[in-house]
């Protein structure tokens, strides 16, 4: 059976996002153009515009997918368990996603529309993490859960940011310290 | 007395860096060109090349100055004292420097020369922070000092990164938690 129109549209949209990701990685969001993205996707500029009204719309869909995959990844985990090791060895889910989020953040400092997208994406991520943690730690107050999510997010994002430079401490030394910090966060209050 | 040649050269170099910072903020490092920087500095492209052999050389001098100012700022402080409040309220020394470092980091993911500059800048910052902390906490082992610097850097950089989105927890609630984390880091071992 040949794919339906909706399926064909979905495939085409995926191809455009994949091409856009490559262009953004190569030249940055600001420098990449719709015609570059079209050429990378082997489509005409006109075809691209049938799916996305402008570059910001592509960005928005790309961010949405990155956040979706991060939320999905989080759901399957008891957040605190693997975290000390993940922080200590600066593990990442997806290096390309990290680089694209860094690019989006840099762009957000000069483009209010991208800034709005980032704020919405982070709010969705934050709310999901709170719900997820509340299930694991039902005795903690909502206020304290929000503090835990904020500080854990600071540590995860700081770690991702620092992945660009070499780790100067053996991860075995860092792991127990991160463990202590997380134990402290997720007890009491 | 009129300025010496060296003084005039210093002034001119400062003007170029200031112009480059504005261009990088406006269009990103990748998209900004030497001719844009020249025009912003009200100089000819030829004049710019007398001071900097290419865009990477301008970046390098710009990063050097940002790191110098961060190291200088650190020297005057007992690092741990104001830190819980600074983290909890996501304080920053210089918003433009933060945005430019974010831009540099995004560029470092695709440009190996910029990546090398970032690695060197961070190594200088890290070594200075270790020396500075060792003076304040002479009883801590060098190994533990390096762990403290790494984790503090993660928290500072994660906080800077998250400044692009609104804080969802009152900083009064975060401050004592950051205080506990820092107390834990800088005792024992």
CSV table of C-alpha atoms in Angstrom, one decimal:
chain,number,residue,atom,x,y,z
A,1,UNK,CA,0.0,0.0,0.0
A,2,UNK,CA,1.4,3.4,-0.9
A,3,UNK,CA,1.6,6.0,1.9
A,4,UNK,CA,-1.3,8.3,2.5
A,5,UNK,CA,-1.1,12.1,1.9
A,6,UNK,CA,-0.6,12.6,5.7
A,7,UNK,CA,2.2,10.1,5.8
A,8,UNK,CA,3.9,11.6,2.8
A,9,UNK,CA,3.6,15.1,4.4
A,10,UNK,CA,5.1,13.7,7.6
A,11,UNK,CA,8.1,12.2,5.7
A,12,UNK,CA,8.7,15.4,3.8
A,13,UNK,CA,8.5,17.4,7.1
A,14,UNK,CA,11.1,15.1,8.7
A,15,UNK,CA,13.4,15.5,5.7
A,16,UNK,CA,13.2,19.3,6.0
A,17,UNK,CA,14.0,19.2,9.7
A,18,UNK,CA,16.9,16.9,9.2
A,19,UNK,CA,18.3,19.2,6.5
A,20,UNK,CA,17.7,22.3,8.6
A,21,UNK,CA,19.6,20.6,11.5
A,22,UNK,CA,22.6,20.0,9.3
A,23,UNK,CA,22.5,23.6,8.0
A,24,UNK,CA,22.2,25.1,11.5
A,25,UNK,CA,25.1,23.0,12.7
A,26,UNK,CA,27.3,24.0,9.8
A,27,UNK,CA,26.7,27.8,9.7
A,28,UNK,CA,24.6,28.7,12.7
A,29,UNK,CA,20.9,29.6,12.8
A,30,UNK,CA,21.5,33.3,11.9
A,31,UNK,CA,23.6,32.5,8.8
A,32,UNK,CA,21.7,29.6,7.4
A,33,UNK,CA,19.1,30.6,4.8
A,34,UNK,CA,15.8,29.0,3.6
A,35,UNK,CA,17.5,28.4,0.2
A,36,UNK,CA,20.4,26.6,1.8
A,37,UNK,CA,17.9,24.4,3.8
A,38,UNK,CA,16.0,23.7,0.5
A,39,UNK,CA,19.1,22.7,-1.3
A,40,UNK,CA,20.3,20.5,1.6
A,41,UNK,CA,16.8,18.8,1.5
A,42,UNK,CA,16.9,18.5,-2.3
A,43,UNK,CA,13.7,20.5,-2.6
A,44,UNK,CA,12.8,23.8,-4.1
A,45,UNK,CA,12.4,26.8,-1.8
A,46,UNK,CA,8.7,26.9,-2.9
A,47,UNK,CA,8.2,23.3,-1.6
A,48,UNK,CA,9.8,24.2,1.7
A,49,UNK,CA,7.4,27.1,2.2
A,50,UNK,CA,4.5,24.7,1.8
A,51,UNK,CA,5.6,23.1,5.0
A,52,UNK,CA,7.1,26.0,7.0
A,53,UNK,CA,6.2,29.6,6.6
A,54,UNK,CA,9.7,30.8,7.6
A,55,UNK,CA,13.0,29.8,9.3
A,56,UNK,CA,11.5,30.5,12.7
A,57,UNK,CA,8.8,27.9,12.1
A,58,UNK,CA,11.4,25.3,11.3
A,59,UNK,CA,13.3,26.2,14.5
A,60,UNK,CA,10.1,25.9,16.5
A,61,UNK,CA,9.4,22.4,15.2
A,62,UNK,CA,13.0,21.4,15.7
A,63,UNK,CA,13.0,22.6,19.4
A,64,UNK,CA,9.6,20.9,19.9
A,65,UNK,CA,11.1,17.6,18.8
A,66,UNK,CA,14.3,18.0,21.0
A,67,UNK,CA,12.2,18.8,24.1
A,68,UNK,CA,9.8,15.9,23.3
A,69,UNK,CA,12.7,13.4,23.2
A,70,UNK,CA,14.2,14.8,26.4
A,71,UNK,CA,10.8,14.5,28.2
A,72,UNK,CA,10.4,11.0,26.8
A,73,UNK,CA,13.9,10.1,28.0
A,74,UNK,CA,13.1,11.4,31.5
A,75,UNK,CA,9.8,9.4,31.8
A,76,UNK,CA,11.6,6.1,31.7
A,77,UNK,CA,14.0,6.9,34.5
A,78,UNK,CA,14.0,7.3,38.3
A,79,UNK,CA,15.7,10.7,37.8
A,80,UNK,CA,18.0,10.6,40.7
A,81,UNK,CA,19.5,7.1,40.2
A,82,UNK,CA,21.9,7.5,37.3
A,83,UNK,CA,22.3,11.2,37.7
A,84,UNK,CA,25.5,11.4,39.8
A,85,UNK,CA,27.3,9.3,37.2
A,86,UNK,CA,25.8,11.2,34.3
A,87,UNK,CA,26.9,14.5,35.8
A,88,UNK,CA,30.4,13.3,36.8
A,89,UNK,CA,31.2,11.9,33.4
A,90,UNK,CA,29.3,14.7,31.6
A,91,UNK,CA,27.2,12.2,29.7
A,92,UNK,CA,24.8,13.5,27.0
A,93,UNK,CA,21.8,12.0,25.3
A,94,UNK,CA,22.5,13.6,22.0
A,95,UNK,CA,25.5,15.7,21.1
A,96,UNK,CA,23.8,17.3,18.1
A,97,UNK,CA,20.8,18.3,20.1
A,98,UNK,CA,23.0,19.9,22.7
A,99,UNK,CA,24.9,21.9,20.0
A,100,UNK,CA,21.6,23.0,18.4
A,101,UNK,CA,20.2,24.1,21.8
A,102,UNK,CA,23.4,26.1,22.4
A,103,UNK,CA,22.9,27.6,19.0
A,104,UNK,CA,19.3,28.4,19.8
A,105,UNK,CA,20.3,30.0,23.1
A,106,UNK,CA,22.9,32.2,21.4
A,107,UNK,CA,20.3,33.2,18.8
A,108,UNK,CA,17.8,33.9,21.6
A,109,UNK,CA,20.0,36.7,22.9
A,110,UNK,CA,19.3,38.7,19.7
A,111,UNK,CA,16.0,37.3,18.3
A,112,UNK,CA,12.9,37.8,20.5
A,113,UNK,CA,10.9,35.2,18.7
A,114,UNK,CA,13.5,32.5,19.3
A,115,UNK,CA,13.8,33.7,22.9
A,116,UNK,CA,10.0,33.1,23.3
A,117,UNK,CA,10.3,29.6,21.8
A,118,UNK,CA,13.1,28.8,24.3
A,119,UNK,CA,11.1,30.1,27.2
A,120,UNK,CA,8.1,28.0,26.2
A,121,UNK,CA,10.2,24.9,25.7
A,122,UNK,CA,11.9,25.3,29.0
A,123,UNK,CA,8.6,25.9,30.8
A,124,UNK,CA,7.2,22.6,29.3
A,125,UNK,CA,10.4,20.7,30.3
A,126,UNK,CA,10.3,22.2,33.8
A,127,UNK,CA,6.6,21.4,34.4
A,128,UNK,CA,7.2,17.8,33.2
A,129,UNK,CA,10.2,17.3,35.4
A,130,UNK,CA,8.2,18.6,38.5
A,131,UNK,CA,5.3,16.2,37.8
A,132,UNK,CA,7.8,13.3,37.3
A,133,UNK,CA,9.7,14.1,40.5
A,134,UNK,CA,6.5,14.5,42.5
A,135,UNK,CA,5.6,10.9,41.7
A,136,UNK,CA,8.9,9.7,43.0
A,137,UNK,CA,9.0,11.9,46.0
A,138,UNK,CA,5.4,12.5,47.0
A,139,UNK,CA,6.4,13.6,50.5
A,140,UNK,CA,8.3,16.6,49.2
A,141,UNK,CA,6.4,19.9,49.0
A,142,UNK,CA,5.7,21.4,45.5
A,143,UNK,CA,7.8,24.3,46.4
A,144,UNK,CA,10.8,22.1,47.3
A,145,UNK,CA,10.2,20.0,44.1
A,146,UNK,CA,10.5,23.2,42.1
A,147,UNK,CA,13.8,24.1,43.9
A,148,UNK,CA,15.1,20.6,43.2
A,149,UNK,CA,14.2,20.8,39.5
A,150,UNK,CA,15.8,24.2,39.2
A,151,UNK,CA,19.1,23.2,40.8
A,152,UNK,CA,19.2,19.8,38.9
A,153,UNK,CA,18.6,21.7,35.7
A,154,UNK,CA,21.4,24.1,36.5
A,155,UNK,CA,23.8,21.2,37.0
A,156,UNK,CA,22.7,19.3,33.9
A,157,UNK,CA,22.9,22.4,31.7
A,158,UNK,CA,26.2,23.6,33.2
A,159,UNK,CA,27.6,20.2,32.6
A,160,UNK,CA,26.4,20.2,29.0
A,161,UNK,CA,27.9,23.6,28.5
A,162,UNK,CA,31.2,22.5,30.0
A,163,UNK,CA,31.5,19.5,27.7
A,164,UNK,CA,33.2,21.8,25.2
A,165,UNK,CA,36.3,21.8,27.4
A,166,UNK,CA,38.1,18.8,28.9
A,167,UNK,CA,37.2,17.5,32.3
A,168,UNK,CA,40.1,18.3,34.7
A,169,UNK,CA,39.0,16.0,37.5
A,170,UNK,CA,38.6,12.2,37.3
A,171,UNK,CA,34.8,11.5,37.2
A,172,UNK,CA,35.3,8.9,40.1
A,173,UNK,CA,36.1,11.8,42.3
A,174,UNK,CA,33.2,13.9,41.2
A,175,UNK,CA,30.5,11.2,41.4
A,176,UNK,CA,30.3,10.9,45.2
A,177,UNK,CA,30.1,14.7,45.5
A,178,UNK,CA,27.2,14.9,43.0
A,179,UNK,CA,25.6,12.0,44.9
A,180,UNK,CA,25.9,13.9,48.2
A,181,UNK,CA,24.4,17.0,46.6
A,182,UNK,CA,21.4,15.1,45.1
A,183,UNK,CA,20.9,13.2,48.4
A,184,UNK,CA,20.7,16.5,50.2
A,185,UNK,CA,18.3,17.9,47.6
A,186,UNK,CA,15.9,15.0,47.7
A,187,UNK,CA,15.7,14.5,51.4
A,188,UNK,CA,13.8,16.6,54.0
A,189,UNK,CA,11.6,19.7,53.4
B,1,UNK,CA,51.1,65.9,25.2
B,2,UNK,CA,49.8,64.0,22.3
B,3,UNK,CA,49.5,60.1,22.6
B,4,UNK,CA,52.5,58.0,21.7
B,5,UNK,CA,52.3,55.5,18.8
B,6,UNK,CA,51.8,52.6,21.3
B,7,UNK,CA,48.9,54.5,23.0
B,8,UNK,CA,47.3,55.3,19.6
B,9,UNK,CA,47.6,51.6,18.6
B,10,UNK,CA,46.0,50.5,21.9
B,11,UNK,CA,43.1,53.0,21.4
B,12,UNK,CA,42.6,51.7,17.8
B,13,UNK,CA,42.6,48.1,19.0
B,14,UNK,CA,40.1,48.8,21.7
B,15,UNK,CA,37.8,50.5,19.1
B,16,UNK,CA,38.0,47.4,16.8
B,17,UNK,CA,37.2,45.0,19.7
B,18,UNK,CA,34.2,47.2,20.7
B,19,UNK,CA,32.9,47.3,17.1
B,20,UNK,CA,33.5,43.5,16.7
B,21,UNK,CA,31.5,42.8,19.9
B,22,UNK,CA,28.6,44.8,18.5
B,23,UNK,CA,28.7,42.9,15.2
B,24,UNK,CA,29.0,39.5,16.9
B,25,UNK,CA,26.0,40.4,19.2
B,26,UNK,CA,23.9,41.5,16.2
B,27,UNK,CA,24.6,38.7,13.7
B,28,UNK,CA,26.6,36.0,15.4
B,29,UNK,CA,30.2,35.2,15.0
B,30,UNK,CA,29.7,33.1,11.9
B,31,UNK,CA,27.7,35.6,10.0
B,32,UNK,CA,29.7,38.7,11.0
B,33,UNK,CA,32.3,39.7,8.4
B,34,UNK,CA,35.6,41.7,8.6
B,35,UNK,CA,34.0,44.3,6.4
B,36,UNK,CA,31.1,44.7,8.7
B,37,UNK,CA,33.4,45.1,11.7
B,38,UNK,CA,35.5,47.7,9.7
B,39,UNK,CA,32.3,49.6,8.9
B,40,UNK,CA,31.1,49.5,12.5
B,41,UNK,CA,34.5,50.7,13.7
B,42,UNK,CA,34.5,53.4,11.0
B,43,UNK,CA,37.8,52.1,9.5
B,44,UNK,CA,38.8,50.6,6.2
B,45,UNK,CA,39.2,46.8,6.0
B,46,UNK,CA,42.9,47.4,5.3
B,47,UNK,CA,43.2,49.3,8.6
B,48,UNK,CA,41.6,46.4,10.5
B,49,UNK,CA,44.0,43.9,9.0
B,50,UNK,CA,46.9,46.0,10.3
B,51,UNK,CA,45.8,45.1,13.8
B,52,UNK,CA,44.2,41.7,13.4
B,53,UNK,CA,45.2,39.1,10.7
B,54,UNK,CA,41.6,37.6,10.6
B,55,UNK,CA,38.3,37.3,12.4
B,56,UNK,CA,39.6,34.5,14.7
B,57,UNK,CA,42.4,36.8,15.9
B,58,UNK,CA,39.7,39.4,16.9
B,59,UNK,CA,37.8,36.6,18.7
B,60,UNK,CA,40.9,35.5,20.5
B,61,UNK,CA,41.6,39.0,21.8
B,62,UNK,CA,38.0,39.4,22.8
B,63,UNK,CA,37.9,36.1,24.8
B,64,UNK,CA,41.2,37.0,26.4
B,65,UNK,CA,39.8,40.3,27.7
B,66,UNK,CA,36.6,38.6,29.0
B,67,UNK,CA,38.6,36.0,30.9
B,68,UNK,CA,41.0,38.7,32.2
B,69,UNK,CA,38.0,40.6,33.6
B,70,UNK,CA,36.5,37.5,35.2
B,71,UNK,CA,39.8,36.5,36.8
B,72,UNK,CA,40.2,40.1,38.1
B,73,UNK,CA,36.7,40.1,39.5
B,74,UNK,CA,37.4,36.8,41.2
B,75,UNK,CA,40.6,38.0,42.9
B,76,UNK,CA,38.8,40.7,44.9
B,77,UNK,CA,36.4,38.2,46.4
B,78,UNK,CA,36.2,35.5,49.0
B,79,UNK,CA,34.6,33.3,46.4
B,80,UNK,CA,32.2,31.4,48.6
B,81,UNK,CA,30.7,34.4,50.5
B,82,UNK,CA,28.4,36.0,47.9
B,83,UNK,CA,28.0,32.9,45.8
B,84,UNK,CA,24.7,31.5,47.2
B,85,UNK,CA,22.9,34.8,46.6
B,86,UNK,CA,24.6,35.2,43.2
B,87,UNK,CA,23.5,31.7,42.1
B,88,UNK,CA,20.0,32.0,43.6
B,89,UNK,CA,19.2,35.3,41.9
B,90,UNK,CA,21.2,34.3,38.7
B,91,UNK,CA,23.4,37.4,39.0
B,92,UNK,CA,25.8,38.2,36.3
B,93,UNK,CA,28.9,40.4,36.0
B,94,UNK,CA,28.2,41.4,32.4
B,95,UNK,CA,25.3,40.3,30.3
B,96,UNK,CA,27.1,41.1,27.0
B,97,UNK,CA,30.1,39.0,28.0
B,98,UNK,CA,27.8,36.1,28.8
B,99,UNK,CA,26.0,36.4,25.4
B,100,UNK,CA,29.4,36.6,23.6
B,101,UNK,CA,30.7,33.5,25.5
B,102,UNK,CA,27.5,31.7,24.5
B,103,UNK,CA,28.0,32.7,20.9
B,104,UNK,CA,31.7,31.5,21.1
B,105,UNK,CA,30.6,28.2,22.5
B,106,UNK,CA,28.0,27.7,19.7
B,107,UNK,CA,30.8,28.5,17.2
B,108,UNK,CA,33.2,26.2,19.0
B,109,UNK,CA,31.0,23.2,18.1
B,110,UNK,CA,31.8,23.8,14.4
B,111,UNK,CA,35.1,25.7,14.3
B,112,UNK,CA,38.1,23.9,15.8
B,113,UNK,CA,40.1,27.1,16.1
B,114,UNK,CA,37.5,28.7,18.3
B,115,UNK,CA,37.2,25.4,20.2
B,116,UNK,CA,40.9,25.6,21.0
B,117,UNK,CA,40.6,29.2,22.1
B,118,UNK,CA,37.7,28.3,24.5
B,119,UNK,CA,39.7,25.3,25.9
B,120,UNK,CA,42.7,27.5,26.6
B,121,UNK,CA,40.5,30.3,28.1
B,122,UNK,CA,38.8,27.8,30.4
B,123,UNK,CA,42.0,26.2,31.5
B,124,UNK,CA,43.4,29.6,32.5
B,125,UNK,CA,40.2,30.4,34.4
B,126,UNK,CA,40.2,27.0,36.1
B,127,UNK,CA,43.9,27.2,37.2
B,128,UNK,CA,43.3,30.7,38.6
B,129,UNK,CA,40.2,29.6,40.5
B,130,UNK,CA,42.2,26.7,42.0
B,131,UNK,CA,45.0,29.0,43.2
B,132,UNK,CA,42.5,31.4,44.5
B,133,UNK,CA,40.5,28.8,46.5
B,134,UNK,CA,43.6,27.1,47.8
B,135,UNK,CA,44.6,30.4,49.5
B,136,UNK,CA,41.2,30.5,51.2
B,137,UNK,CA,41.0,26.8,52.0
B,138,UNK,CA,44.7,25.8,52.5
B,139,UNK,CA,43.6,22.6,54.4
B,140,UNK,CA,41.7,21.2,51.4
B,141,UNK,CA,43.7,18.8,49.2
B,142,UNK,CA,44.5,20.0,45.6
B,143,UNK,CA,42.3,17.2,44.3
B,144,UNK,CA,39.4,18.3,46.3
B,145,UNK,CA,40.0,21.9,45.3
B,146,UNK,CA,39.7,20.9,41.7
B,147,UNK,CA,36.4,19.1,42.4
B,148,UNK,CA,35.1,22.2,44.1
B,149,UNK,CA,36.1,24.4,41.2
B,150,UNK,CA,34.6,22.0,38.6
B,151,UNK,CA,31.2,21.8,40.5
B,152,UNK,CA,31.1,25.5,41.2
B,153,UNK,CA,31.9,26.3,37.6
B,154,UNK,CA,29.0,23.9,36.5
B,155,UNK,CA,26.6,25.8,38.8
B,156,UNK,CA,27.8,29.3,37.7
B,157,UNK,CA,27.7,28.4,34.0
B,158,UNK,CA,24.4,26.5,34.3
B,159,UNK,CA,22.9,29.5,36.0
B,160,UNK,CA,24.2,31.9,33.3
B,161,UNK,CA,22.8,29.6,30.6
B,162,UNK,CA,19.4,29.5,32.4
B,163,UNK,CA,19.2,33.3,32.6
B,164,UNK,CA,17.6,33.2,29.2
B,165,UNK,CA,14.4,31.7,30.8
B,166,UNK,CA,12.5,33.1,33.8
B,167,UNK,CA,13.3,31.8,37.3
B,168,UNK,CA,10.4,29.7,38.5
B,169,UNK,CA,11.4,29.6,42.1
B,170,UNK,CA,11.7,32.6,44.5
B,171,UNK,CA,15.5,33.2,45.0
B,172,UNK,CA,14.9,33.3,48.8
B,173,UNK,CA,14.1,29.6,48.6
B,174,UNK,CA,17.1,28.7,46.5
B,175,UNK,CA,19.7,30.7,48.4
B,176,UNK,CA,19.8,28.4,51.5
B,177,UNK,CA,20.0,25.3,49.3
B,178,UNK,CA,22.9,26.7,47.4
B,179,UNK,CA,24.5,27.7,50.7
B,180,UNK,CA,24.2,24.1,51.9
B,181,UNK,CA,25.7,22.8,48.7
B,182,UNK,CA,28.7,25.2,49.0
B,183,UNK,CA,29.2,24.5,52.7
B,184,UNK,CA,29.3,20.8,51.9
B,185,UNK,CA,31.8,21.3,49.1
B,186,UNK,CA,34.2,23.4,51.1
B,187,UNK,CA,34.3,21.4,54.3
B,188,UNK,CA,36.1,18.1,55.0
B,189,UNK,CA,38.3,16.2,52.6
